[in-house]
Amino acid sequence: MSKIIRPAILVVLACLLLSAFGLRVSHPQSGLKSALGSASSSVAVYRHTSKVAKSDKIVVTTGIKDSDPALAIVINADKTSVDIQAGTTLQRVDTKNVQGKLILVLPFVGLILNVVGL
């Protein structure tokens, strides 16, 4: 197999395996940072749900142009809205904008996606 086709097949198989377990992959554009870099330089693996509790780390759509999706921490949650901290900003979003609970962050993988334009 060629040097391009084999890694592409492995990526597709990994995505199918993750989705079989109910996990999703996202490339966040803003939000929480870690010692290994910003959110936009990472890829997030999360479990789809809109039920969150205080202190959960989540992937969320904030509604702010060029910053969605974002990684955030839940400050407070009720049935209709969630108060989040995404980076240095505090914001209230509807529970329908919560994509899911963060499972894993893969640092530096997002740098490749930034170059490609995803």
C-alpha positions as semicolon CSV with decimal commas, in nm:
position;residue;x (nm);y (nm);z (nm)
1;M;0,000;0,000;0,000
2;S;0,113;0,352;-0,058
3;K;0,243;0,571;0,222
4;I;-0,071;0,788;0,207
5;I;-0,344;0,526;0,173
6;R;-0,240;0,315;0,473
7;P;-0,255;0,601;0,730
8;A;-0,583;0,722;0,579
9;I;-0,735;0,376;0,622
10;L;-0,612;0,362;0,982
11;V;-0,771;0,701;1,058
12;V;-1,103;0,591;0,908
13;L;-1,095;0,264;1,106
14;A;-1,013;0,451;1,428
15;C;-1,308;0,687;1,372
16;L;-1,541;0,393;1,306
17;L;-1,420;0,218;1,621
18;L;-1,473;0,532;1,830
19;S;-1,824;0,581;1,692
20;A;-1,908;0,217;1,769
21;F;-1,844;0,296;2,136
22;G;-2,055;0,614;2,121
23;L;-1,757;0,848;2,113
24;R;-1,713;1,143;1,879
25;V;-1,414;1,347;1,767
26;S;-1,401;1,726;1,739
27;H;-1,141;1,988;1,656
28;P;-1,207;2,271;1,904
29;Q;-1,135;2,628;1,797
30;S;-1,126;2,789;2,143
31;G;-1,161;2,728;2,513
32;L;-0,953;2,558;2,776
33;K;-0,577;2,535;2,743
34;S;-0,340;2,277;2,887
35;A;0,032;2,262;2,949
36;L;0,063;2,104;2,606
37;G;-0,101;2,387;2,415
38;S;-0,421;2,563;2,322
39;A;-0,755;2,404;2,239
40;S;-0,713;2,482;1,868
41;S;-0,392;2,276;1,856
42;S;-0,572;1,970;1,993
43;V;-0,837;1,717;1,899
44;A;-1,106;1,629;2,154
45;V;-1,270;1,291;2,201
46;Y;-1,607;1,317;2,376
47;R;-1,923;1,121;2,459
48;H;-2,238;1,279;2,317
49;T;-2,477;1,397;2,592
50;S;-2,653;1,712;2,703
51;K;-2,675;1,607;3,069
52;V;-2,387;1,770;3,253
53;A;-2,302;1,860;3,611
54;K;-2,083;2,115;3,785
55;S;-1,709;2,072;3,713
56;D;-1,763;1,856;3,402
57;K;-1,538;1,937;3,108
58;I;-1,746;1,963;2,793
59;V;-1,741;2,035;2,421
60;V;-1,991;2,313;2,350
61;T;-2,117;2,540;2,072
62;T;-2,098;2,895;2,211
63;G;-2,252;3,085;1,922
64;I;-1,947;3,312;1,893
65;K;-1,816;3,335;1,537
66;D;-1,481;3,160;1,476
67;S;-1,474;3,003;1,824
68;D;-1,697;2,696;1,784
69;P;-1,672;2,430;1,905
70;A;-1,509;2,518;2,236
71;L;-1,373;2,325;2,532
72;A;-1,524;2,447;2,860
73;I;-1,578;2,370;3,228
74;V;-1,932;2,368;3,368
75;I;-1,972;2,627;3,644
76;N;-2,342;2,562;3,703
77;A;-2,610;2,360;3,524
78;D;-2,988;2,341;3,529
79;K;-3,250;2,188;3,298
80;T;-3,244;2,464;3,034
81;S;-2,902;2,630;3,051
82;V;-2,540;2,574;3,144
83;D;-2,296;2,833;3,280
84;I;-1,950;2,764;3,137
85;Q;-1,597;2,894;3,151
86;A;-1,426;2,864;2,814
87;G;-1,075;2,999;2,854
88;T;-1,106;3,336;3,026
89;T;-1,471;3,399;2,940
90;L;-1,782;3,307;3,137
91;Q;-2,095;3,242;2,935
92;R;-2,445;3,093;2,963
93;V;-2,550;2,855;2,686
94;D;-2,859;2,641;2,626
95;T;-2,827;2,273;2,710
96;K;-2,901;2,197;2,342
97;N;-2,563;2,358;2,258
98;V;-2,372;2,107;2,470
99;Q;-2,220;1,849;2,237
100;G;-2,089;1,616;2,508
101;K;-1,858;1,537;2,798
102;L;-1,487;1,547;2,729
103;I;-1,314;1,207;2,748
104;L;-0,969;1,272;2,603
105;V;-0,766;1,554;2,450
106;L;-0,503;1,467;2,191
107;P;-0,252;1,754;2,190
108;F;-0,079;1,876;1,874
109;V;-0,301;1,673;1,635
110;G;-0,506;1,988;1,576
111;L;-0,200;2,164;1,435
112;I;-0,216;1,933;1,133
113;L;-0,588;2,004;1,094
114;N;-0,520;2,380;1,115
115;V;-0,274;2,353;0,825
116;V;-0,524;2,153;0,619
117;G;-0,798;2,403;0,702
118;L;-1,036;2,191;0,910
